[in-house]
């Protein structure tokens, strides 16, 4: 009987000794678990869907659960959220939130569009497949143009890719027309970069289609030694638009602007003809660069810029369909 009492006393004593006022053990099990969860939370990336313009914002106001009624105040709150997430050490990306795409997503997925959960799911979807920009502390006024540019680039690439895919195979030789055009465009781009020489290069490719004017931009840099350095996605987008011009035999064109220290910028141009880049004359480059594409009115030439003829890029001859 006494032994039994001593056991109870010992048990109560051990509980008092091993339990902290907050219910954690001496080893801090609960506190340690909370710390680990906070660490995981910091390492879990976040995505913020952004309504960049007043028109998109107005479209979202039809949802009862959308909590904002002023676009300027909304942008201010978003910027505050981004700063808070960055202060917590979290990696955050910003995605373009399109109300029309959102409504279509909810309809296809059988979701109620008037819920925060649905908005969150859509944001996760566009983060995985859409255009995003990493938040690194930049002002929202600087981030928004970059985000819109990324979205336009992606839409252009997707449209151009669909155009090439829909062309199918050549009726005469069975060759995949889109694939062959992309291979040819990639060859022309690589030859152009190799012959452009050292410097910082800004390339623009444009071509008309039945429904739109496609435009692709590529930035590269090449030192005096070694190959040109370029963003892979930009290179793919550029080659895809150029491939559309080749496949459709459209009047496409390419402009190259090169910057180097202590020298004027040089502008060169080519037109696409029969699967090759035919150099423009200096006068043609000047006219193309100094004419408003929409109005046709002349535009004043830039100071410190030389308008030069295109040069031979040494490309292999285009292979005819067999």
PDB file of C-alpha atoms in Angstrom:
ATOM      1  CA  UNK A   1       0.000   0.000   0.000  1.00  0.00           C
ATOM      2  CA  UNK A   2       2.795   2.402   0.875  1.00  0.00           C
ATOM      3  CA  UNK A   3       4.615   1.458  -2.313  1.00  0.00           C
ATOM      4  CA  UNK A   4       1.545   2.229  -4.309  1.00  0.00           C
ATOM      5  CA  UNK A   5       1.319   5.677  -2.696  1.00  0.00           C
ATOM      6  CA  UNK A   6       4.982   6.362  -3.383  1.00  0.00           C
ATOM      7  CA  UNK A   7       4.451   5.462  -7.051  1.00  0.00           C
ATOM      8  CA  UNK A   8       1.630   7.968  -7.365  1.00  0.00           C
ATOM      9  CA  UNK A   9       3.680  10.639  -5.670  1.00  0.00           C
ATOM     10  CA  UNK A  10       6.640   9.936  -7.919  1.00  0.00           C
ATOM     11  CA  UNK A  11       4.439  10.163 -11.015  1.00  0.00           C
ATOM     12  CA  UNK A  12       3.003  13.529  -9.975  1.00  0.00           C
ATOM     13  CA  UNK A  13       6.498  14.784  -9.183  1.00  0.00           C
ATOM     14  CA  UNK A  14       7.787  13.713 -12.608  1.00  0.00           C
ATOM     15  CA  UNK A  15       4.905  15.456 -14.379  1.00  0.00           C
ATOM     16  CA  UNK A  16       5.599  18.688 -12.547  1.00  0.00           C
ATOM     17  CA  UNK A  17       9.287  18.451 -13.303  1.00  0.00           C
ATOM     18  CA  UNK A  18       8.937  17.612 -17.000  1.00  0.00           C
ATOM     19  CA  UNK A  19       6.194  20.038 -17.971  1.00  0.00           C
ATOM     20  CA  UNK A  20       6.781  23.711 -18.716  1.00  0.00           C
ATOM     21  CA  UNK A  21       4.149  26.406 -18.068  1.00  0.00           C
ATOM     22  CA  UNK A  22       3.258  26.401 -21.788  1.00  0.00           C
ATOM     23  CA  UNK A  23       2.835  22.656 -22.040  1.00  0.00           C
ATOM     24  CA  UNK A  24       6.129  21.902 -23.760  1.00  0.00           C
ATOM     25  CA  UNK A  25       8.705  19.345 -22.711  1.00  0.00           C
ATOM     26  CA  UNK A  26      12.228  20.305 -21.617  1.00  0.00           C
ATOM     27  CA  UNK A  27      13.360  19.501 -25.154  1.00  0.00           C
ATOM     28  CA  UNK A  28      10.870  22.060 -26.558  1.00  0.00           C
ATOM     29  CA  UNK A  29       8.922  19.550 -28.710  1.00  0.00           C
ATOM     30  CA  UNK A  30       5.971  21.858 -29.334  1.00  0.00           C
ATOM     31  CA  UNK A  31       8.152  24.936 -29.784  1.00  0.00           C
ATOM     32  CA  UNK A  32      10.486  23.008 -32.081  1.00  0.00           C
ATOM     33  CA  UNK A  33       7.553  21.827 -34.200  1.00  0.00           C
ATOM     34  CA  UNK A  34       6.247  25.366 -34.529  1.00  0.00           C
ATOM     35  CA  UNK A  35       9.678  26.585 -35.602  1.00  0.00           C
ATOM     36  CA  UNK A  36       9.912  23.859 -38.233  1.00  0.00           C
ATOM     37  CA  UNK A  37       6.499  24.763 -39.608  1.00  0.00           C
ATOM     38  CA  UNK A  38       7.499  28.413 -39.782  1.00  0.00           C
ATOM     39  CA  UNK A  39      10.678  27.418 -41.604  1.00  0.00           C
ATOM     40  CA  UNK A  40       8.696  25.336 -44.081  1.00  0.00           C
ATOM     41  CA  UNK A  41       6.283  28.214 -44.560  1.00  0.00           C
ATOM     42  CA  UNK A  42       9.171  30.521 -45.483  1.00  0.00           C
ATOM     43  CA  UNK A  43      10.478  27.952 -47.954  1.00  0.00           C
ATOM     44  CA  UNK A  44       7.067  27.390 -49.579  1.00  0.00           C
ATOM     45  CA  UNK A  45       6.780  29.766 -52.572  1.00  0.00           C
ATOM     46  CA  UNK A  46       3.824  32.129 -52.768  1.00  0.00           C
ATOM     47  CA  UNK A  47       2.013  33.527 -55.785  1.00  0.00           C
ATOM     48  CA  UNK A  48      -0.072  36.688 -55.925  1.00  0.00           C
ATOM     49  CA  UNK A  49      -2.562  37.131 -58.779  1.00  0.00           C
ATOM     50  CA  UNK A  50      -2.629  40.773 -59.864  1.00  0.00           C
ATOM     51  CA  UNK A  51      -5.365  42.760 -61.617  1.00  0.00           C
ATOM     52  CA  UNK A  52      -3.136  45.208 -63.447  1.00  0.00           C
ATOM     53  CA  UNK A  53      -5.668  47.634 -64.925  1.00  0.00           C
ATOM     54  CA  UNK A  54      -8.917  49.306 -63.910  1.00  0.00           C
ATOM     55  CA  UNK A  55     -10.970  47.408 -66.483  1.00  0.00           C
ATOM     56  CA  UNK A  56      -9.968  43.993 -65.137  1.00  0.00           C
ATOM     57  CA  UNK A  57     -10.524  45.258 -61.603  1.00  0.00           C
ATOM     58  CA  UNK A  58     -14.040  46.447 -62.483  1.00  0.00           C
ATOM     59  CA  UNK A  59     -14.842  43.017 -63.946  1.00  0.00           C
ATOM     60  CA  UNK A  60     -13.977  41.329 -60.637  1.00  0.00           C
ATOM     61  CA  UNK A  61     -16.195  43.665 -58.630  1.00  0.00           C
ATOM     62  CA  UNK A  62     -19.274  41.760 -59.813  1.00  0.00           C
ATOM     63  CA  UNK A  63     -18.339  39.002 -57.387  1.00  0.00           C
ATOM     64  CA  UNK A  64     -19.814  39.563 -53.942  1.00  0.00           C
ATOM     65  CA  UNK A  65     -16.826  38.020 -52.159  1.00  0.00           C
ATOM     66  CA  UNK A  66     -14.293  40.233 -53.917  1.00  0.00           C
ATOM     67  CA  UNK A  67     -13.394  42.588 -51.062  1.00  0.00           C
ATOM     68  CA  UNK A  68     -12.100  45.697 -52.886  1.00  0.00           C
ATOM     69  CA  UNK A  69     -13.938  48.634 -54.431  1.00  0.00           C
ATOM     70  CA  UNK A  70     -11.075  50.931 -55.457  1.00  0.00           C
ATOM     71  CA  UNK A  71      -8.279  49.907 -57.834  1.00  0.00           C
ATOM     72  CA  UNK A  72      -5.693  52.317 -56.441  1.00  0.00           C
ATOM     73  CA  UNK A  73      -6.331  51.120 -52.890  1.00  0.00           C
ATOM     74  CA  UNK A  74      -6.190  47.518 -54.131  1.00  0.00           C
ATOM     75  CA  UNK A  75      -2.752  48.062 -55.710  1.00  0.00           C
ATOM     76  CA  UNK A  76      -1.550  49.681 -52.490  1.00  0.00           C
ATOM     77  CA  UNK A  77      -2.688  46.647 -50.477  1.00  0.00           C
ATOM     78  CA  UNK A  78      -1.056  44.231 -52.916  1.00  0.00           C
ATOM     79  CA  UNK A  79       2.233  46.089 -52.681  1.00  0.00           C
ATOM     80  CA  UNK A  80       2.009  45.973 -48.887  1.00  0.00           C
ATOM     81  CA  UNK A  81       1.394  42.220 -49.010  1.00  0.00           C
ATOM     82  CA  UNK A  82       4.389  41.676 -51.266  1.00  0.00           C
ATOM     83  CA  UNK A  83       6.623  43.652 -48.930  1.00  0.00           C
ATOM     84  CA  UNK A  84       5.373  41.654 -45.937  1.00  0.00           C
ATOM     85  CA  UNK A  85       6.039  38.323 -47.651  1.00  0.00           C
ATOM     86  CA  UNK A  86       9.513  39.489 -48.678  1.00  0.00           C
ATOM     87  CA  UNK A  87      10.259  40.604 -45.109  1.00  0.00           C
ATOM     88  CA  UNK A  88       9.394  37.080 -43.949  1.00  0.00           C
ATOM     89  CA  UNK A  89      12.019  35.677 -46.300  1.00  0.00           C
ATOM     90  CA  UNK A  90       9.483  34.117 -48.678  1.00  0.00           C
ATOM     91  CA  UNK A  91       9.967  33.764 -52.428  1.00  0.00           C
ATOM     92  CA  UNK A  92       6.981  35.372 -54.122  1.00  0.00           C
ATOM     93  CA  UNK A  93       5.942  35.578 -57.757  1.00  0.00           C
ATOM     94  CA  UNK A  94       3.292  37.808 -59.269  1.00  0.00           C
ATOM     95  CA  UNK A  95       0.977  36.458 -61.977  1.00  0.00           C
ATOM     96  CA  UNK A  96      -1.397  38.287 -64.300  1.00  0.00           C
ATOM     97  CA  UNK A  97      -4.988  37.656 -63.172  1.00  0.00           C
ATOM     98  CA  UNK A  98      -7.338  37.801 -66.162  1.00  0.00           C
ATOM     99  CA  UNK A  99     -11.080  37.914 -65.246  1.00  0.00           C
ATOM    100  CA  UNK A 100     -12.204  36.335 -68.535  1.00  0.00           C
ATOM    101  CA  UNK A 101      -9.783  33.440 -68.169  1.00  0.00           C
ATOM    102  CA  UNK A 102     -10.883  33.110 -64.544  1.00  0.00           C
ATOM    103  CA  UNK A 103     -14.578  32.844 -65.451  1.00  0.00           C
ATOM    104  CA  UNK A 104     -13.756  30.262 -68.131  1.00  0.00           C
ATOM    105  CA  UNK A 105     -11.586  28.285 -65.695  1.00  0.00           C
ATOM    106  CA  UNK A 106     -14.385  28.148 -63.109  1.00  0.00           C
ATOM    107  CA  UNK A 107     -16.971  27.106 -65.704  1.00  0.00           C
ATOM    108  CA  UNK A 108     -14.769  24.288 -67.029  1.00  0.00           C
ATOM    109  CA  UNK A 109     -13.835  23.118 -63.514  1.00  0.00           C
ATOM    110  CA  UNK A 110     -17.347  23.323 -62.097  1.00  0.00           C
ATOM    111  CA  UNK A 111     -16.282  25.875 -59.473  1.00  0.00           C
ATOM    112  CA  UNK A 112     -18.229  28.701 -57.926  1.00  0.00           C
ATOM    113  CA  UNK A 113     -16.460  31.800 -59.233  1.00  0.00           C
ATOM    114  CA  UNK A 114     -17.678  33.889 -56.308  1.00  0.00           C
ATOM    115  CA  UNK A 115     -15.344  32.395 -53.704  1.00  0.00           C
ATOM    116  CA  UNK A 116     -11.855  33.161 -52.483  1.00  0.00           C
ATOM    117  CA  UNK A 117     -10.977  29.472 -52.774  1.00  0.00           C
ATOM    118  CA  UNK A 118     -11.698  29.488 -56.503  1.00  0.00           C
ATOM    119  CA  UNK A 119      -9.612  32.625 -56.975  1.00  0.00           C
ATOM    120  CA  UNK A 120      -6.784  30.943 -55.100  1.00  0.00           C
ATOM    121  CA  UNK A 121      -7.000  27.797 -57.263  1.00  0.00           C
ATOM    122  CA  UNK A 122      -6.949  29.857 -60.441  1.00  0.00           C
ATOM    123  CA  UNK A 123      -3.915  31.793 -59.216  1.00  0.00           C
ATOM    124  CA  UNK A 124      -2.117  28.506 -58.594  1.00  0.00           C
ATOM    125  CA  UNK A 125      -2.992  27.381 -62.136  1.00  0.00           C
ATOM    126  CA  UNK A 126      -1.668  30.505 -63.835  1.00  0.00           C
ATOM    127  CA  UNK A 127       1.447  30.381 -61.664  1.00  0.00           C
ATOM    128  CA  UNK A 128       2.175  26.912 -63.012  1.00  0.00           C
ATOM    129  CA  UNK A 129       1.510  27.639 -66.668  1.00  0.00           C
ATOM    130  CA  UNK A 130       1.259  31.401 -67.126  1.00  0.00           C
ATOM    131  CA  UNK A 131       3.562  34.382 -67.178  1.00  0.00           C
ATOM    132  CA  UNK A 132       4.988  35.397 -63.798  1.00  0.00           C
ATOM    133  CA  UNK A 133       7.502  37.867 -62.413  1.00  0.00           C
ATOM    134  CA  UNK A 134       9.526  37.295 -59.260  1.00  0.00           C
ATOM    135  CA  UNK A 135       9.064  39.975 -56.624  1.00  0.00           C
ATOM    136  CA  UNK A 136      12.456  41.248 -55.469  1.00  0.00           C
ATOM    137  CA  UNK A 137      11.395  44.432 -53.721  1.00  0.00           C
ATOM    138  CA  UNK A 138      10.796  46.461 -56.882  1.00  0.00           C
ATOM    139  CA  UNK A 139       8.010  49.031 -57.014  1.00  0.00           C
ATOM    140  CA  UNK A 140       4.689  47.835 -58.383  1.00  0.00           C
ATOM    141  CA  UNK A 141       4.853  50.538 -61.062  1.00  0.00           C
ATOM    142  CA  UNK A 142       8.054  48.873 -62.328  1.00  0.00           C
ATOM    143  CA  UNK A 143       6.769  45.326 -61.950  1.00  0.00           C
ATOM    144  CA  UNK A 144       3.463  45.748 -63.831  1.00  0.00           C
ATOM    145  CA  UNK A 145       4.945  46.657 -67.268  1.00  0.00           C
ATOM    146  CA  UNK A 146       7.325  43.707 -67.013  1.00  0.00           C
ATOM    147  CA  UNK A 147       4.453  41.377 -66.101  1.00  0.00           C
ATOM    148  CA  UNK A 148       2.322  42.603 -69.018  1.00  0.00           C
ATOM    149  CA  UNK A 149       5.285  42.192 -71.375  1.00  0.00           C
ATOM    150  CA  UNK A 150       5.809  38.610 -70.187  1.00  0.00           C
ATOM    151  CA  UNK A 151       2.129  37.843 -70.706  1.00  0.00           C
ATOM    152  CA  UNK A 152       2.171  39.272 -74.242  1.00  0.00           C
ATOM    153  CA  UNK A 153       5.308  37.295 -75.050  1.00  0.00           C
ATOM    154  CA  UNK A 154       3.755  34.067 -73.843  1.00  0.00           C
ATOM    155  CA  UNK A 155       0.494  34.672 -75.705  1.00  0.00           C
ATOM    156  CA  UNK A 156       2.459  35.395 -78.895  1.00  0.00           C
ATOM    157  CA  UNK A 157       4.516  32.231 -78.512  1.00  0.00           C
ATOM    158  CA  UNK A 158       1.430  30.091 -77.831  1.00  0.00           C
ATOM    159  CA  UNK A 159      -0.383  31.523 -80.858  1.00  0.00           C
ATOM    160  CA  UNK A 160       2.637  31.078 -83.116  1.00  0.00           C
ATOM    161  CA  UNK A 161       3.127  27.518 -81.875  1.00  0.00           C
ATOM    162  CA  UNK A 162      -0.497  26.656 -82.668  1.00  0.00           C
ATOM    163  CA  UNK A 163      -0.133  28.146 -86.144  1.00  0.00           C
ATOM    164  CA  UNK A 164       2.885  25.958 -86.850  1.00  0.00           C
ATOM    165  CA  UNK A 165       1.238  22.842 -85.412  1.00  0.00           C
ATOM    166  CA  UNK A 166      -1.886  23.328 -87.541  1.00  0.00           C
ATOM    167  CA  UNK A 167       0.088  23.419 -90.795  1.00  0.00           C
ATOM    168  CA  UNK A 168       0.529  19.667 -90.751  1.00  0.00           C
ATOM    169  CA  UNK A 169       2.657  17.783 -93.264  1.00  0.00           C
ATOM    170  CA  UNK A 170       3.662  18.761 -96.778  1.00  0.00           C
ATOM    171  CA  UNK A 171       1.382  17.098 -99.319  1.00  0.00           C
ATOM    172  CA  UNK A 172       4.304  16.417-101.654  1.00  0.00           C
ATOM    173  CA  UNK A 173       7.097  15.171 -99.370  1.00  0.00           C
ATOM    174  CA  UNK A 174       5.324  14.418 -96.082  1.00  0.00           C
ATOM    175  CA  UNK A 175       7.672  16.673 -94.111  1.00  0.00           C
ATOM    176  CA  UNK A 176       6.223  18.395 -91.038  1.00  0.00           C
ATOM    177  CA  UNK A 177       6.005  21.994 -92.263  1.00  0.00           C
ATOM    178  CA  UNK A 178       6.040  23.611 -88.825  1.00  0.00           C
ATOM    179  CA  UNK A 179       8.961  21.535 -87.584  1.00  0.00           C
ATOM    180  CA  UNK A 180      10.999  22.208 -90.707  1.00  0.00           C
ATOM    181  CA  UNK A 181      10.267  25.952 -90.480  1.00  0.00           C
ATOM    182  CA  UNK A 182      11.341  26.057 -86.835  1.00  0.00           C
ATOM    183  CA  UNK A 183      14.587  24.226 -87.621  1.00  0.00           C
ATOM    184  CA  UNK A 184      15.279  26.688 -90.429  1.00  0.00           C
ATOM    185  CA  UNK A 185      14.471  29.679 -88.198  1.00  0.00           C
ATOM    186  CA  UNK A 186      16.799  28.361 -85.483  1.00  0.00           C
ATOM    187  CA  UNK A 187      19.613  28.021 -88.035  1.00  0.00           C
ATOM    188  CA  UNK A 188      19.088  31.590 -89.284  1.00  0.00           C
ATOM    189  CA  UNK A 189      19.057  32.937 -85.727  1.00  0.00           C
ATOM    190  CA  UNK A 190      22.265  31.141 -84.766  1.00  0.00           C
ATOM    191  CA  UNK A 191      24.038  32.378 -87.909  1.00  0.00           C
ATOM    192  CA  UNK A 192      22.846  35.925 -87.248  1.00  0.00           C
ATOM    193  CA  UNK A 193      24.150  35.848 -83.680  1.00  0.00           C
ATOM    194  CA  UNK A 194      27.471  34.363 -84.772  1.00  0.00           C
ATOM    195  CA  UNK A 195      28.106  36.991 -87.447  1.00  0.00           C
ATOM    196  CA  UNK A 196      26.837  39.981 -85.426  1.00  0.00           C
ATOM    197  CA  UNK A 197      30.118  40.147 -83.512  1.00  0.00           C
ATOM    198  CA  UNK A 198      30.716  41.368 -79.959  1.00  0.00           C
ATOM    199  CA  UNK A 199      28.388  43.785 -78.183  1.00  0.00           C
ATOM    200  CA  UNK A 200      24.921  43.964 -76.699  1.00  0.00           C
ATOM    201  CA  UNK A 201      22.355  42.996 -79.324  1.00  0.00           C
ATOM    202  CA  UNK A 202      18.643  43.785 -79.462  1.00  0.00           C
ATOM    203  CA  UNK A 203      16.780  41.838 -82.165  1.00  0.00           C
ATOM    204  CA  UNK A 204      13.194  42.285 -83.317  1.00  0.00           C
ATOM    205  CA  UNK A 205      11.308  39.934 -85.638  1.00  0.00           C
ATOM    206  CA  UNK A 206       7.888  40.866 -86.994  1.00  0.00           C
ATOM    207  CA  UNK A 207       5.509  39.192 -89.408  1.00  0.00           C
ATOM    208  CA  UNK A 208       1.830  39.631 -90.265  1.00  0.00           C
ATOM    209  CA  UNK A 209      -0.679  36.809 -89.936  1.00  0.00           C
ATOM    210  CA  UNK A 210      -4.333  36.593 -90.867  1.00  0.00           C
ATOM    211  CA  UNK A 211      -5.456  37.785 -87.433  1.00  0.00           C
ATOM    212  CA  UNK A 212      -2.540  39.670 -85.935  1.00  0.00           C
ATOM    213  CA  UNK A 213       0.919  41.153 -86.288  1.00  0.00           C
ATOM    214  CA  UNK A 214       3.360  38.862 -84.496  1.00  0.00           C
ATOM    215  CA  UNK A 215       6.352  40.427 -82.801  1.00  0.00           C
ATOM    216  CA  UNK A 216       9.251  38.813 -80.959  1.00  0.00           C
ATOM    217  CA  UNK A 217      12.156  40.479 -79.169  1.00  0.00           C
ATOM    218  CA  UNK A 218      15.494  38.960 -78.197  1.00  0.00           C
ATOM    219  CA  UNK A 219      18.288  40.454 -76.074  1.00  0.00           C
ATOM    220  CA  UNK A 220      21.770  38.952 -76.215  1.00  0.00           C
ATOM    221  CA  UNK A 221      25.322  39.856 -75.290  1.00  0.00           C
ATOM    222  CA  UNK A 222      28.545  38.604 -76.758  1.00  0.00           C
ATOM    223  CA  UNK A 223      32.050  39.251 -75.468  1.00  0.00           C
ATOM    224  CA  UNK A 224      35.064  39.482 -77.736  1.00  0.00           C
ATOM    225  CA  UNK A 225      35.518  35.756 -77.168  1.00  0.00           C
ATOM    226  CA  UNK A 226      32.936  33.031 -76.777  1.00  0.00           C
ATOM    227  CA  UNK A 227      29.384  32.640 -78.085  1.00  0.00           C
ATOM    228  CA  UNK A 228      26.464  35.010 -77.573  1.00  0.00           C
ATOM    229  CA  UNK A 229      24.603  34.680 -74.272  1.00  0.00           C
ATOM    230  CA  UNK A 230      20.841  34.652 -74.521  1.00  0.00           C
ATOM    231  CA  UNK A 231      17.762  33.689 -72.551  1.00  0.00           C
ATOM    232  CA  UNK A 232      16.556  30.276 -73.767  1.00  0.00           C
ATOM    233  CA  UNK A 233      12.869  31.151 -73.616  1.00  0.00           C
ATOM    234  CA  UNK A 234      13.398  34.421 -75.515  1.00  0.00           C
ATOM    235  CA  UNK A 235      15.391  32.555 -78.140  1.00  0.00           C
ATOM    236  CA  UNK A 236      12.643  29.961 -78.561  1.00  0.00           C
ATOM    237  CA  UNK A 237       9.961  32.642 -78.864  1.00  0.00           C
ATOM    238  CA  UNK A 238      12.004  34.541 -81.461  1.00  0.00           C
ATOM    239  CA  UNK A 239      12.651  31.417 -83.529  1.00  0.00           C
ATOM    240  CA  UNK A 240       8.971  30.455 -83.364  1.00  0.00           C
ATOM    241  CA  UNK A 241       7.774  33.797 -84.746  1.00  0.00           C
ATOM    242  CA  UNK A 242      10.460  33.679 -87.446  1.00  0.00           C
ATOM    243  CA  UNK A 243       9.343  30.116 -88.246  1.00  0.00           C
ATOM    244  CA  UNK A 244       5.765  31.347 -88.802  1.00  0.00           C
ATOM    245  CA  UNK A 245       7.049  33.852 -91.366  1.00  0.00           C
ATOM    246  CA  UNK A 246       9.045  31.102 -93.093  1.00  0.00           C
ATOM    247  CA  UNK A 247       6.213  28.564 -93.097  1.00  0.00           C
ATOM    248  CA  UNK A 248       3.541  31.012 -94.278  1.00  0.00           C
ATOM    249  CA  UNK A 249       5.965  32.775 -96.653  1.00  0.00           C
ATOM    250  CA  UNK A 250       4.904  36.048 -95.028  1.00  0.00           C
ATOM    251  CA  UNK A 251       6.726  39.366 -95.568  1.00  0.00           C
ATOM    252  CA  UNK A 252       8.611  39.047 -92.303  1.00  0.00           C
ATOM    253  CA  UNK A 253      11.572  41.130 -91.268  1.00  0.00           C
ATOM    254  CA  UNK A 254      14.372  41.209 -88.705  1.00  0.00           C
ATOM    255  CA  UNK A 255      16.084  44.266 -87.221  1.00  0.00           C
ATOM    256  CA  UNK A 256      19.322  44.088 -85.227  1.00  0.00           C
ATOM    257  CA  UNK A 257      20.514  46.936 -83.009  1.00  0.00           C
ATOM    258  CA  UNK A 258      24.008  46.590 -81.560  1.00  0.00           C
ATOM    259  CA  UNK A 259      25.439  48.643 -78.699  1.00  0.00           C
ATOM    260  CA  UNK A 260      29.095  48.712 -77.721  1.00  0.00           C
ATOM    261  CA  UNK A 261      31.178  51.005 -75.490  1.00  0.00           C
ATOM    262  CA  UNK A 262      32.413  54.286 -77.006  1.00  0.00           C
ATOM    263  CA  UNK A 263      30.713  53.697 -80.373  1.00  0.00           C
ATOM    264  CA  UNK A 264      27.353  54.731 -81.846  1.00  0.00           C
ATOM    265  CA  UNK A 265      24.582  52.140 -81.877  1.00  0.00           C
ATOM    266  CA  UNK A 266      24.346  50.328 -85.216  1.00  0.00           C
ATOM    267  CA  UNK A 267      21.056  49.229 -86.760  1.00  0.00           C
ATOM    268  CA  UNK A 268      20.907  46.533 -89.471  1.00  0.00           C
ATOM    269  CA  UNK A 269      17.916  44.966 -91.198  1.00  0.00           C
ATOM    270  CA  UNK A 270      16.825  41.987 -93.307  1.00  0.00           C
ATOM    271  CA  UNK A 271      13.697  40.863 -95.086  1.00  0.00           C
ATOM    272  CA  UNK A 272      12.636  37.242 -95.236  1.00  0.00           C
ATOM    273  CA  UNK A 273      12.640  35.831 -98.750  1.00  0.00           C
ATOM    274  CA  UNK A 274      12.311  32.155 -99.688  1.00  0.00           C
ATOM    275  CA  UNK A 275      13.465  30.926 -96.302  1.00  0.00           C
ATOM    276  CA  UNK A 276      16.484  33.233 -96.146  1.00  0.00           C
ATOM    277  CA  UNK A 277      17.297  36.613 -94.599  1.00  0.00           C
ATOM    278  CA  UNK A 278      18.019  39.024 -97.463  1.00  0.00           C
ATOM    279  CA  UNK A 279      19.990  42.114 -96.344  1.00  0.00           C
ATOM    280  CA  UNK A 280      18.298  45.510 -96.623  1.00  0.00           C
ATOM    281  CA  UNK A 281      20.165  48.559 -97.879  1.00  0.00           C
ATOM    282  CA  UNK A 282      21.080  51.338 -95.462  1.00  0.00           C
ATOM    283  CA  UNK A 283      18.311  53.478 -96.953  1.00  0.00           C
ATOM    284  CA  UNK A 284      15.737  50.726 -96.473  1.00  0.00           C
ATOM    285  CA  UNK A 285      16.838  50.272 -92.857  1.00  0.00           C
ATOM    286  CA  UNK A 286      16.540  54.023 -92.259  1.00  0.00           C
ATOM    287  CA  UNK A 287      13.050  54.129 -93.782  1.00  0.00           C
ATOM    288  CA  UNK A 288      11.880  51.089 -91.829  1.00  0.00           C
ATOM    289  CA  UNK A 289      13.275  52.356 -88.531  1.00  0.00           C
ATOM    290  CA  UNK A 290      12.138  55.946 -88.971  1.00  0.00           C
ATOM    291  CA  UNK A 291       8.549  55.317 -90.042  1.00  0.00           C
ATOM    292  CA  UNK A 292       5.592  54.941 -87.680  1.00  0.00           C
ATOM    293  CA  UNK A 293       4.290  51.403 -88.235  1.00  0.00           C
ATOM    294  CA  UNK A 294       0.663  52.391 -87.562  1.00  0.00           C
ATOM    295  CA  UNK A 295       0.344  55.763 -89.290  1.00  0.00           C
ATOM    296  CA  UNK A 296       3.092  55.547 -91.912  1.00  0.00           C
ATOM    297  CA  UNK A 297       4.290  58.985 -90.869  1.00  0.00           C
ATOM    298  CA  UNK A 298       8.053  59.646 -90.667  1.00  0.00           C
ATOM    299  CA  UNK A 299       9.714  59.519 -87.266  1.00  0.00           C
ATOM    300  CA  UNK A 300      12.788  61.556 -86.413  1.00  0.00           C
ATOM    301  CA  UNK A 301      15.986  59.489 -86.441  1.00  0.00           C
ATOM    302  CA  UNK A 302      17.750  58.972 -83.140  1.00  0.00           C
ATOM    303  CA  UNK A 303      20.947  60.860 -82.483  1.00  0.00           C
ATOM    304  CA  UNK A 304      24.029  58.706 -82.062  1.00  0.00           C
ATOM    305  CA  UNK A 305      22.586  55.873 -84.169  1.00  0.00           C
ATOM    306  CA  UNK A 306      24.011  54.611 -87.470  1.00  0.00           C
ATOM    307  CA  UNK A 307      21.556  53.022 -89.913  1.00  0.00           C
ATOM    308  CA  UNK A 308      23.486  50.338 -91.760  1.00  0.00           C
ATOM    309  CA  UNK A 309      22.805  47.786 -94.473  1.00  0.00           C
ATOM    310  CA  UNK A 310      22.202  44.226 -93.437  1.00  0.00           C
ATOM    311  CA  UNK A 311      25.100  41.824 -93.884  1.00  0.00           C
ATOM    312  CA  UNK A 312      25.449  38.305 -95.192  1.00  0.00           C
ATOM    313  CA  UNK A 313      24.948  35.944 -92.253  1.00  0.00           C
ATOM    314  CA  UNK A 314      26.452  32.961 -94.097  1.00  0.00           C
ATOM    315  CA  UNK A 315      23.409  30.738 -93.687  1.00  0.00           C
ATOM    316  CA  UNK A 316      23.040  27.428 -95.469  1.00  0.00           C
ATOM    317  CA  UNK A 317      20.711  27.562 -98.484  1.00  0.00           C
ATOM    318  CA  UNK A 318      17.102  26.713 -97.721  1.00  0.00           C
ATOM    319  CA  UNK A 319      16.269  23.132 -98.644  1.00  0.00           C
ATOM    320  CA  UNK A 320      13.337  22.840-101.044  1.00  0.00           C
ATOM    321  CA  UNK A 321      10.584  20.361-100.295  1.00  0.00           C
ATOM    322  CA  UNK A 322      11.285  17.072-101.995  1.00  0.00           C
TER     323      UNK A 322
END
